[in-house]
N, CA, C and O atoms as a MOPAC input file, in Angstrom:
PM7 MOZYME 1SCF
protein

 N     11.02400 1     8.54300 1    11.17800 1
 C     10.52300 1     6.89000 1    11.57200 1
 C      8.96800 1     7.05800 1    11.28600 1
 O      8.45100 1     6.03500 1    10.83700 1
 N      8.34900 1     7.85300 1    11.41100 1
 C      6.90000 1     7.73000 1    11.56900 1
 C      6.45200 1     7.63600 1     9.89500 1
 O      5.53900 1     6.95500 1     9.43000 1
 N      7.38600 1     8.53600 1     9.16200 1
 C      7.02300 1     8.24500 1     7.59400 1
 C      7.40600 1     6.74500 1     7.13300 1
 O      6.71900 1     6.06700 1     6.37000 1
 N      8.50800 1     6.38300 1     7.67100 1
 C      9.04000 1     4.97800 1     7.09800 1
 C      7.95600 1     3.99200 1     7.54100 1
 O      7.68100 1     3.09700 1     6.74200 1
 N      7.38100 1     4.03200 1     8.57300 1
 C      6.57000 1     3.12300 1     9.05800 1
 C      4.87000 1     3.16500 1     8.07100 1
 O      4.06200 1     2.26000 1     7.86200 1
 N      4.86700 1     4.41100 1     7.71900 1
 C      3.47300 1     4.46900 1     6.91000 1
 C      3.96600 1     3.96800 1     5.24700 1
 O      3.21000 1     3.43200 1     4.43700 1
 N      5.06000 1     4.22200 1     5.07600 1
 C      5.51600 1     3.76900 1     3.55700 1
 C      5.48700 1     2.09700 1     3.77900 1
 O      5.01200 1     1.34400 1     2.92900 1
 N      6.05600 1     1.64300 1     5.02400 1
 C      5.80500 1    -0.07200 1     4.90800 1
 C      4.58800 1    -0.49100 1     5.02800 1
 O      4.36900 1    -1.61400 1     4.57400 1
 N      3.49200 1     0.22800 1     5.63200 1
 C      2.08400 1     0.03700 1     5.54600 1
 C      1.53500 1    -0.05300 1     4.13900 1
 O      0.79800 1    -0.94900 1     3.72800 1
 N      1.98100 1     0.97900 1     3.45500 1
 C      1.67300 1     1.27600 1     2.02000 1
 C      2.07600 1     0.00800 1     1.25300 1
 O      1.30900 1    -0.73900 1     0.64700 1
 N      3.42500 1    -0.11100 1     1.38000 1
 C      3.95600 1    -1.22200 1     0.74800 1
 C      3.14400 1    -2.80900 1     0.78400 1
 O      2.92900 1    -3.56700 1    -0.16200 1
 N      2.85100 1    -2.94800 1     2.02600 1
 C      2.14400 1    -4.17200 1     2.49400 1
 C      0.74400 1    -4.21400 1     1.75200 1
 O      0.20500 1    -5.18900 1     1.22800 1
 N      0.30600 1    -2.94600 1     1.83900 1
 C     -1.17900 1    -2.83500 1     1.22800 1
 C     -0.78000 1    -3.04400 1    -0.19400 1
 O     -1.41200 1    -3.89800 1    -0.81500 1
 N      0.27100 1    -2.32900 1    -0.86700 1
 C      0.16000 1    -2.73100 1    -2.31300 1
 C      0.57400 1    -4.29100 1    -2.63600 1
 O      0.17900 1    -4.86400 1    -3.65100 1
 N      1.29000 1    -4.81300 1    -1.79900 1
 C      1.56300 1    -6.44000 1    -1.99000 1
 C      0.16000 1    -7.22800 1    -2.13700 1
 O     -0.11700 1    -7.93100 1    -3.10900 1
 N     -0.63400 1    -7.01900 1    -1.09100 1
 C     -1.85400 1    -7.60100 1    -1.05800 1
 C     -2.79100 1    -7.24400 1    -2.05500 1
 O     -3.64200 1    -8.05000 1    -2.43000 1
 N     -2.69000 1    -5.93200 1    -2.58000 1
 C     -3.55500 1    -5.72400 1    -3.91200 1
 C     -2.88200 1    -6.52000 1    -5.05100 1
 O     -3.60400 1    -7.18200 1    -5.79600 1
 N     -1.91900 1    -6.50500 1    -5.18300 1
 C     -1.35600 1    -7.42200 1    -6.42900 1
 C     -1.55800 1    -8.78100 1    -6.13500 1
 O     -1.75800 1    -9.45000 1    -7.14900 1
 N     -1.57200 1    -9.49800 1    -4.92400 1
 C     -1.89800 1   -10.73400 1    -4.74000 1
 C     -3.33400 1   -11.08800 1    -4.96900 1
 O     -3.70300 1   -12.18500 1    -5.38900 1
 N     -4.15300 1   -10.04500 1    -4.65200 1
 C     -5.53000 1   -10.55700 1    -4.75500 1
 C     -6.04200 1   -10.43300 1    -6.15200 1
 O     -7.10000 1   -10.94800 1    -6.51200 1
 N     -5.10000 1    -9.59200 1    -7.09000 1
 C     -5.61100 1    -9.34300 1    -8.33500 1
 C     -4.96500 1   -10.56400 1    -9.11700 1
 O     -5.65100 1   -11.12600 1    -9.97100 1
 N     -3.82500 1   -10.94600 1    -8.89000 1
 C     -2.98700 1   -12.28800 1    -9.40900 1
 C     -3.92900 1   -13.32800 1    -9.30100 1
 O     -4.42800 1   -13.92000 1   -10.25800 1
 N     -4.18600 1   -13.56000 1    -7.96600 1
 C     -5.13400 1   -14.87100 1    -7.71600 1
 C     -6.49300 1   -14.70100 1    -8.42500 1
 O     -7.02600 1   -15.70600 1    -8.89500 1
 N     -7.04500 1   -13.58700 1    -8.52400 1
 C     -8.38900 1   -13.21100 1    -8.98400 1
 C     -8.26800 1   -13.51000 1   -10.64800 1
 O     -9.19700 1   -13.98500 1   -11.30100 1
 N     -7.17700 1   -13.20800 1   -11.11100 1
 C     -7.29600 1   -13.29200 1   -12.60200 1
 C     -6.92500 1   -14.80700 1   -12.97100 1
 O     -7.34300 1   -15.32700 1   -14.00600 1
 N     -5.94200 1   -15.61600 1   -11.85700 1
 C     -5.76100 1   -16.89900 1   -12.12200 1
 C     -7.22600 1   -17.64600 1   -12.06200 1
 O     -7.50300 1   -18.45900 1   -12.94300 1
 N     -7.95000 1   -17.42000 1   -11.24200 1
 C     -9.26700 1   -17.88400 1   -11.03900 1
 C    -10.23300 1   -17.91700 1   -12.24200 1
 O    -10.93700 1   -18.89100 1   -12.50500 1
 N    -10.20900 1   -16.87600 1   -12.88300 1
 C    -10.74700 1   -16.46400 1   -14.10100 1
 C    -10.72100 1   -17.67700 1   -15.00300 1
 O    -11.64200 1   -17.90700 1   -15.78700 1
 N     -9.65500 1   -18.45200 1   -14.88200 1
 C     -9.47000 1   -19.49200 1   -15.88000 1
 C    -10.04300 1   -20.68000 1   -15.58800 1
 O     -9.94700 1   -21.59300 1   -16.40900 1
 N    -10.64000 1   -20.84300 1   -14.53700 1
 C    -11.52000 1   -21.83000 1   -14.22900 1
 C    -12.99300 1   -21.40500 1   -13.75500 1
 O    -13.31700 1   -20.72700 1   -12.78000 1
 N    -13.77500 1   -22.00000 1   -14.72400 1
 C    -15.42200 1   -21.59600 1   -14.73200 1
 C    -16.10800 1   -21.77400 1   -13.19300 1
 O    -17.05300 1   -21.12500 1   -12.74500 1
 N    -15.34400 1   -22.85400 1   -12.52000 1
 C    -15.76800 1   -23.23800 1   -11.03100 1
 C    -15.41200 1   -21.99600 1   -10.08500 1
 O    -15.99400 1   -21.75500 1    -9.02700 1
 N    -14.32900 1   -21.22000 1   -10.64900 1
 C    -13.76800 1   -20.21800 1    -9.60600 1
 C    -14.03000 1   -18.80300 1    -9.94500 1
 O    -13.49800 1   -17.88700 1    -9.31800 1
 N    -15.03900 1   -18.57100 1   -11.16500 1
 C    -15.17200 1   -17.06100 1   -11.29000 1
 C    -15.52100 1   -16.26300 1   -10.25600 1
 O    -14.98600 1   -15.19000 1    -9.97700 1
 N    -16.72500 1   -16.96000 1    -9.49100 1
 C    -17.28300 1   -16.06300 1    -8.42600 1
 C    -16.07600 1   -15.75600 1    -7.40200 1
 O    -15.86900 1   -14.57600 1    -7.11600 1
 N    -15.43900 1   -16.54900 1    -6.95600 1
 C    -14.45400 1   -16.31100 1    -6.17300 1
 C    -13.49100 1   -15.28500 1    -6.60700 1
 O    -13.13800 1   -14.38600 1    -5.84400 1
 N    -13.02100 1   -15.40500 1    -7.91800 1
 C    -12.21900 1   -14.31800 1    -8.59400 1
 C    -12.77400 1   -12.83600 1    -8.59500 1
 O    -12.07600 1   -11.83700 1    -8.41900 1
 N    -14.05700 1   -12.84900 1    -8.80700 1
 C    -14.82600 1   -11.73100 1    -8.90600 1
 C    -14.71900 1   -11.06800 1    -7.16100 1
 O    -14.55300 1    -9.86400 1    -6.96700 1
 N    -14.81900 1   -11.87200 1    -6.24600 1
 C    -14.69600 1   -11.38600 1    -4.69800 1
 C    -13.08700 1   -10.94200 1    -4.62300 1
 O    -12.77600 1   -10.04300 1    -3.84100 1
 N    -12.36200 1   -11.40100 1    -5.21200 1
 C    -10.96600 1   -11.09000 1    -5.04000 1
 C    -10.42300 1    -9.60200 1    -5.69600 1
 O     -9.52200 1    -8.81100 1    -5.41600 1
 N    -11.48800 1    -9.68600 1    -6.72300 1
 C    -11.21600 1    -8.02500 1    -7.39800 1
 C    -11.78500 1    -7.12900 1    -6.72900 1
 O    -11.22400 1    -6.03600 1    -6.64900 1
 N    -12.87400 1    -7.31300 1    -6.16100 1
 C    -13.50700 1    -6.38200 1    -5.42900 1
 C    -12.86100 1    -6.08900 1    -4.13800 1
 O    -13.01200 1    -4.96800 1    -3.65200 1
 N    -12.09600 1    -7.05600 1    -3.48000 1
 C    -11.20400 1    -6.83700 1    -2.12800 1
 C     -9.95700 1    -5.93700 1    -2.64800 1
 O     -9.55900 1    -4.91900 1    -2.08200 1
 N     -9.35500 1    -6.56300 1    -3.96300 1
 C     -8.20600 1    -5.62500 1    -4.53000 1
 C     -8.58100 1    -4.12600 1    -4.54300 1
 O     -7.95300 1    -3.28300 1    -3.90200 1
 N     -9.75200 1    -3.83300 1    -5.39200 1
 C    -10.27100 1    -2.64600 1    -5.46800 1
 C    -10.66700 1    -1.92500 1    -4.09000 1
 O    -10.53100 1    -0.70600 1    -3.98900 1
 N    -11.07400 1    -2.56500 1    -3.21600 1
 C    -11.64100 1    -1.98500 1    -1.83600 1
 C    -10.09900 1    -1.41100 1    -1.20800 1
 O    -10.00700 1    -0.39400 1    -0.52000 1
 N     -9.04300 1    -2.20300 1    -1.56300 1
 C     -7.89900 1    -1.92600 1    -1.17200 1
 C     -6.79000 1    -0.83900 1    -1.78100 1
 O     -5.66100 1    -0.53400 1    -1.39600 1
 N     -7.57100 1    -0.40700 1    -2.85100 1
 C     -6.76800 1     0.64800 1    -3.66600 1
 C     -7.46000 1     1.84000 1    -3.09200 1
 O     -6.87700 1     2.91100 1    -3.26300 1
 N     -8.65100 1     1.85800 1    -2.41100 1
 C     -9.32800 1     2.87300 1    -1.76600 1
 C     -8.19300 1     3.36500 1    -0.59200 1
 O     -7.73500 1     4.50500 1    -0.52200 1
 N     -7.88200 1     2.34300 1     0.22600 1
 C     -7.06700 1     2.49500 1     1.50400 1
 C     -5.83000 1     2.97700 1     1.10200 1
 O     -5.15300 1     3.46900 1     2.00500 1
 N     -5.36500 1     2.96700 1     0.00800 1
 C     -4.00400 1     3.31800 1    -0.48200 1
 C     -4.05500 1     5.11400 1    -0.14000 1
 O     -3.41400 1     5.57700 1     0.80300 1
 N     -4.65600 1     5.73000 1    -0.78500 1
 C     -4.42600 1     7.09000 1    -0.37100 1
 C     -5.12400 1     7.61800 1     0.91200 1
 O     -5.00500 1     8.81700 1     1.16300 1
 N     -5.84100 1     6.82500 1     1.74000 1
 C     -6.07100 1     6.98800 1     3.09000 1
 C     -4.82200 1     6.86000 1     4.02400 1
 O     -4.73200 1     7.52700 1     5.05500 1
 N     -3.77200 1     5.88900 1     3.57700 1
 C     -2.69000 1     5.64600 1     4.25400 1
 C     -1.78600 1     6.92400 1     4.11900 1
 O     -1.07900 1     7.43800 1     4.98700 1
 N     -1.98000 1     7.30500 1     2.83500 1
 C     -0.94200 1     8.52800 1     2.44300 1
 C     -1.38400 1     9.62700 1     3.38200 1
 O     -0.60400 1    10.13700 1     4.18700 1
 N     -2.78800 1    10.02000 1     3.25100 1
 C     -3.34800 1    11.03000 1     4.14500 1
 C     -3.16800 1    10.91700 1     5.33900 1
 O     -3.01300 1    12.00300 1     5.89900 1
 N     -3.10700 1     9.77900 1     6.17400 1
 C     -2.91200 1     9.43300 1     7.46500 1
 C     -1.34700 1     9.73600 1     7.81000 1
 O     -0.93400 1    10.17200 1     8.88400 1
 N     -0.68500 1     9.45900 1     6.83500 1
 C      0.91800 1     9.63300 1     7.24300 1
 C      1.09500 1    11.21200 1     6.96100 1
 O      2.01400 1    11.69200 1     7.62400 1
 N      0.50800 1    12.01000 1     6.23100 1
 C      0.81200 1    13.38400 1     5.98100 1
 C      0.25400 1    14.31700 1     7.16200 1
 O      0.75000 1    15.41100 1     7.42900 1
 N     -0.94500 1    13.69500 1     7.90200 1
 C     -1.69100 1    14.40000 1     9.00400 1
 C     -0.46200 1    13.99900 1    10.26900 1
 O      0.18700 1    14.82600 1    10.91000 1
 N     -0.38100 1    12.41200 1    10.39300 1
 C      0.53200 1    12.28800 1    11.54900 1
 C      2.04800 1    13.02500 1    11.77900 1
 O      2.56500 1    13.37600 1    12.84000 1
 N      2.60500 1    13.13500 1    10.29100 1
 C      3.89700 1    13.79100 1    10.35900 1
 C      3.66300 1    15.18100 1    10.59500 1
 O      4.39600 1    15.81300 1    11.35600 1
 N      2.58100 1    15.76700 1     9.92800 1
 C      2.34900 1    17.28200 1    10.39800 1
 C      2.19200 1    17.87200 1    11.68400 1
 O      2.70100 1    18.93300 1    12.04400 1
 N      1.30900 1    16.97300 1    12.49100 1
 C      1.13800 1    16.84000 1    13.83500 1
 C      2.43100 1    16.81200 1    14.77700 1
 O      2.60500 1    17.59200 1    15.71300 1
 N      3.26700 1    15.85000 1    14.40900 1
 C      4.30800 1    15.78200 1    15.02100 1
 C      5.36500 1    16.77900 1    14.70000 1
 O      6.14700 1    17.18100 1    15.56100 1
 N      5.38800 1    17.13300 1    13.60400 1
 C      6.41400 1    18.33300 1    13.35800 1
 C      5.86100 1    19.68600 1    14.24000 1
 O      6.65700 1    20.25200 1    14.98900 1
 N      4.49800 1    20.16300 1    14.11800 1
 C      4.07900 1    21.17900 1    14.91200 1
 C      4.29800 1    20.97700 1    16.39100 1
 O      4.64600 1    21.89800 1    17.13000 1
 N      4.07600 1    19.70700 1    16.80700 1
 C      4.47300 1    19.60000 1    18.34800 1
 C      5.92600 1    19.60500 1    18.77000 1
 O      6.20900 1    19.51300 1    19.96400 1
 N      6.82300 1    19.70700 1    17.87100 1
 C      8.33600 1    20.09500 1    17.98200 1
 C      8.87200 1    21.25800 1    18.00200 1
 O      9.93500 1    21.64000 1    18.49200 1
 N      7.83300 1    21.95400 1    17.27300 1
 C      8.31300 1    23.35600 1    17.12100 1
 C      7.57300 1    24.40200 1    17.95700 1
 O      7.90100 1    25.58600 1    17.89500 1

């Protein structure tokens, strides 16, 4: 159950990354929106850092739960 929650959190994070990059790419088609598009790329890139953090948190949490039950 713990692992599934972290997988869901990771999937939601991946969805938002895709959304930021897609919208940011569309913004680059309009000169007036290029700065906003750049910020969306920065936000998406920052969320790419979150992805391995979620995975590490999951591994630590599951390991602690497993050790607690043994």
